[in-house]
Coordinates of C-alpha atoms in Angstrom, one line a residue:
Chain A
E6 CA -18.5 -3.1 14.8
T7 CA -20.4 -5.0 17.5
G8 CA -23.2 -6.5 15.3
V9 CA -25.7 -4.3 17.1
T10 CA -26.6 -1.1 15.2
Q11 CA -28.6 1.8 16.7
T12 CA -30.1 4.8 14.9
P13 CA -30.2 7.7 15.2
R14 CA -26.9 8.2 17.1
H15 CA -28.1 11.6 18.3
L16 CA -31.6 12.9 18.8
V17 CA -32.9 16.2 20.1
M18 CA -36.7 16.4 20.7
G19 CA -39.2 18.6 22.3
M20 CA -41.3 17.5 25.2
T21 CA -44.4 17.3 23.0
N22 CA -42.7 15.4 20.2
K23 CA -43.0 11.7 19.2
K24 CA -39.9 9.9 18.1
S25 CA -38.5 6.4 17.9
L26 CA -35.1 4.8 18.5
K27 CA -34.2 1.8 16.3
C28 CA -32.0 -1.1 17.0
E29 CA -31.0 -4.0 14.7
Q30 CA -28.8 -6.9 15.6
H31 CA -27.0 -9.1 13.1
L32 CA -25.8 -11.7 15.5
G33 CA -28.6 -14.2 15.3
H34 CA -29.5 -13.6 18.9
N35 CA -32.9 -14.3 20.5
A36 CA -32.9 -11.7 23.3
M37 CA -32.8 -7.9 23.1
Y38 CA -32.5 -5.2 25.7
W39 CA -32.9 -1.5 26.3
Y40 CA -30.7 0.2 28.8
K41 CA -30.5 3.8 30.0
Q42 CA -27.2 5.4 30.9
S43 CA -27.4 8.7 32.7
A44 CA -24.5 10.8 34.1
K45 CA -23.3 9.6 37.5
K46 CA -25.9 6.8 37.7
P47 CA -25.5 3.1 37.2
L48 CA -26.6 1.5 34.0
E49 CA -30.4 0.9 34.2
L50 CA -32.1 -2.0 32.6
M51 CA -35.4 -0.9 31.0
F52 CA -36.8 -3.7 29.0
V53 CA -36.0 -7.3 28.0
Y54 CA -37.4 -9.1 25.1
S55 CA -37.0 -12.8 24.4
L56 CA -38.1 -14.2 21.0
E57 CA -40.1 -11.0 20.5
E58 CA -42.0 -11.3 23.8
R59 CA -41.4 -8.8 26.5
V60 CA -40.2 -10.6 29.5
E61 CA -39.3 -7.7 31.7
N62 CA -40.3 -4.1 32.3
N63 CA -38.4 -2.5 35.1
S64 CA -41.0 0.0 36.2
V65 CA -40.4 2.2 33.2
P66 CA -42.8 5.2 32.7
S67 CA -45.4 4.7 29.9
R68 CA -43.9 7.5 27.9
F69 CA -41.3 4.9 26.8
S70 CA -42.9 2.2 24.7
P71 CA -40.9 -0.7 23.3
E72 CA -41.7 -2.7 20.3
C73 CA -40.0 -5.9 19.0
P74 CA -41.5 -7.0 15.7
N75 CA -38.9 -9.8 15.2
S76 CA -35.9 -11.1 17.0
S77 CA -33.5 -8.8 15.0
H78 CA -35.2 -5.5 15.5
L79 CA -36.1 -3.5 18.6
F80 CA -37.7 -0.1 18.8
L81 CA -38.1 2.4 21.6
H82 CA -41.0 4.8 21.0
L83 CA -40.8 8.1 22.8
H84 CA -43.6 10.5 23.5
T85 CA -44.1 13.5 25.9
L86 CA -40.7 13.0 27.4
Q87 CA -39.2 15.1 30.2
P88 CA -35.8 16.8 30.3
E89 CA -34.6 14.3 32.9
D90 CA -35.1 11.6 30.3
S91 CA -32.1 13.0 28.4
A92 CA -29.5 10.2 28.5
L93 CA -27.6 7.6 26.4
Y94 CA -30.0 4.8 25.4
L95 CA -28.2 1.5 24.8
C96 CA -29.6 -1.4 22.9
A97 CA -28.1 -4.8 23.5
S98 CA -28.6 -8.5 22.5
S99 CA -27.6 -11.9 23.7
L100 CA -28.2 -15.4 22.5
R101 CA -30.9 -16.0 25.1
V102 CA -32.1 -14.6 28.3
A103 CA -31.9 -17.5 30.8
P104 CA -28.5 -17.9 32.3
G105 CA -26.5 -21.0 31.6
V106 CA -22.9 -22.1 31.2
S107 CA -22.5 -21.4 27.5
S108 CA -20.8 -18.3 26.1
G109 CA -24.1 -17.3 24.6
N110 CA -24.9 -15.3 27.7
T111 CA -22.6 -12.4 26.8
I112 CA -24.5 -9.3 26.2
Y113 CA -23.4 -7.2 23.2
F114 CA -24.1 -3.5 23.1
G115 CA -24.7 -1.1 20.3
E116 CA -23.1 2.3 20.1
G117 CA -26.0 4.0 21.8
S118 CA -28.4 6.8 20.9
W119 CA -27.8 10.1 22.6
L120 CA -31.2 11.7 23.5
T121 CA -31.6 15.3 24.5
V122 CA -35.1 16.5 25.5
V123 CA -35.6 20.2 25.4
Chain B
A27 CA -29.8 -10.0 46.1
Q28 CA -26.9 -9.8 43.8
S29 CA -24.7 -6.7 43.7
V30 CA -21.4 -5.5 42.3
A31 CA -19.1 -2.8 43.6
Q32 CA -16.3 -0.8 42.0
P33 CA -14.8 1.0 44.9
E34 CA -12.8 3.5 42.8
D35 CA -14.4 6.3 40.8
Q36 CA -11.1 6.9 39.0
V37 CA -7.7 5.2 38.6
N38 CA -4.7 7.1 37.3
V39 CA -1.8 5.3 35.8
A40 CA 1.4 6.2 34.0
E41 CA 1.8 4.7 30.5
G42 CA 3.9 1.5 30.7
N43 CA 2.9 0.8 34.3
P44 CA 0.7 -2.0 35.4
L45 CA -2.9 -1.2 36.0
T46 CA -5.6 -2.7 38.2
V47 CA -9.3 -1.8 38.3
K48 CA -11.1 -3.3 41.2
C49 CA -14.4 -5.1 41.4
T50 CA -16.1 -7.1 44.2
Y51 CA -19.4 -8.9 43.9
S52 CA -22.1 -10.5 45.9
V53 CA -24.4 -13.3 44.6
S54 CA -26.1 -16.2 46.4
G55 CA -25.3 -18.7 43.7
N56 CA -22.5 -19.2 41.1
P57 CA -21.2 -15.8 39.9
Y58 CA -20.8 -15.1 36.2
L59 CA -18.6 -12.1 35.9
F60 CA -18.0 -9.7 33.1
W61 CA -15.9 -6.7 32.2
Y62 CA -16.9 -4.1 29.7
V63 CA -15.1 -1.0 28.4
Q64 CA -16.7 2.2 27.2
Y65 CA -14.7 4.7 25.2
P66 CA -16.0 8.3 25.0
N67 CA -19.2 8.7 23.1
R68 CA -19.4 4.9 22.4
G69 CA -21.4 2.0 23.6
L70 CA -20.1 -0.7 26.0
Q71 CA -17.6 -3.2 24.5
F72 CA -17.2 -6.7 26.0
L73 CA -13.7 -7.4 27.3
L74 CA -13.8 -10.7 29.1
K75 CA -15.8 -12.9 31.3
Y76 CA -15.5 -15.7 33.9
I77 CA -18.1 -18.5 33.8
T78 CA -16.2 -21.5 35.2
G79 CA -12.8 -23.1 34.9
D80 CA -9.4 -21.3 35.2
N81 CA -9.5 -18.4 37.6
L82 CA -7.3 -16.2 35.4
V83 CA -9.3 -15.0 32.3
K84 CA -7.6 -13.4 29.4
G85 CA -9.5 -11.0 27.2
S86 CA -9.3 -8.3 24.5
Y87 CA -6.5 -5.7 24.2
G88 CA -4.2 -7.5 26.6
F89 CA -6.5 -7.3 29.6
E90 CA -7.0 -10.1 32.1
A91 CA -8.9 -10.6 35.3
E92 CA -8.6 -13.0 38.2
F93 CA -11.6 -14.6 39.8
N94 CA -11.0 -14.9 43.6
K95 CA -13.8 -16.7 45.3
S96 CA -12.7 -16.3 48.8
Q97 CA -12.4 -12.5 48.4
T98 CA -15.4 -12.3 46.1
S99 CA -13.4 -10.2 43.7
F100 CA -12.8 -10.0 39.9
H101 CA -10.1 -7.3 39.4
L102 CA -9.2 -6.3 35.9
K103 CA -5.5 -6.0 35.2
K104 CA -3.0 -5.2 32.4
P105 CA 0.7 -5.5 32.7
S106 CA 1.6 -2.4 30.8
A107 CA -1.0 0.4 30.3
L108 CA -1.4 2.4 27.1
V109 CA -2.8 5.9 26.7
S110 CA -5.4 4.4 24.5
D111 CA -6.7 2.3 27.4
S112 CA -8.2 5.5 28.9
A113 CA -11.9 4.8 29.2
L114 CA -14.7 3.9 31.5
Y115 CA -14.6 0.3 32.8
F116 CA -17.7 -1.6 34.0
C117 CA -17.8 -4.8 36.0
A118 CA -21.0 -6.8 35.9
V119 CA -22.3 -9.9 37.6
R120 CA -25.0 -12.4 37.1
D121 CA -26.2 -15.2 39.4
G122 CA -25.6 -18.3 37.2
T123 CA -28.1 -20.4 39.2
R124 CA -31.1 -18.1 38.6
G125 CA -33.4 -17.5 35.7
G126 CA -35.6 -14.7 34.6
S127 CA -35.2 -11.3 36.2
Q128 CA -33.2 -13.0 39.0
G129 CA -30.6 -13.8 36.4
N130 CA -30.2 -10.3 35.0
L131 CA -26.8 -8.8 34.6
I132 CA -26.0 -6.2 37.3
F133 CA -23.5 -3.5 36.4
G134 CA -21.2 -1.6 38.7
K135 CA -21.2 2.2 38.5
G136 CA -18.0 2.2 36.5
T137 CA -14.4 3.3 37.0
K138 CA -12.7 5.9 34.9
L139 CA -9.2 4.9 33.9
S140 CA -6.8 7.6 33.0
V141 CA -3.4 6.7 31.5
K142 CA -1.0 9.5 31.2
P143 CA 2.0 9.6 28.8

């Protein structure tokens, strides 16, 4: 148990569907992240939120739409995805975004949501 | 620009033998270095990190890593490998002197560790 919970763990969706991934952290952190992990590719940072404000969007296609209603919850809304979007989507959190010398900068990951687009 | 390299795609070790998973990094400022482990069908778990202080860092499950500034390395080690250590290991680096997107954590591509009985 990492303190970061992701649902669903597995999702199969058609290219015309609309679905959402949910992430909840119980660590009292202020920053939350979405990462994409594809086979044989490095971990890709997608979005960063700090205190519910999006502070980074790494050129992610608009078919991925994040939402952070509060500092404990993060969503990734999915619509008209492509088969190449099939991957493991990892949510993570940390105490804050800006680097510093405290241990608060460790990023803690959830178990991931396996997405298959058919 | 900061970067991290894990030169080995896979490391094979016999149970009971010492293991080393290599990591080298490049940052312009002070490196903050991390190791994560990913077991099959699971998320990434934090193992250990180096921020400042003692170059030898001890972490979870008996793992340790040594920060070597002159060689810009942060190799992960364990004195006696277990079959249950078999997993994917990720090294990550952040430039501790930078903020915003310049201070993001950069991950290596991962090294698959296989420990045989």
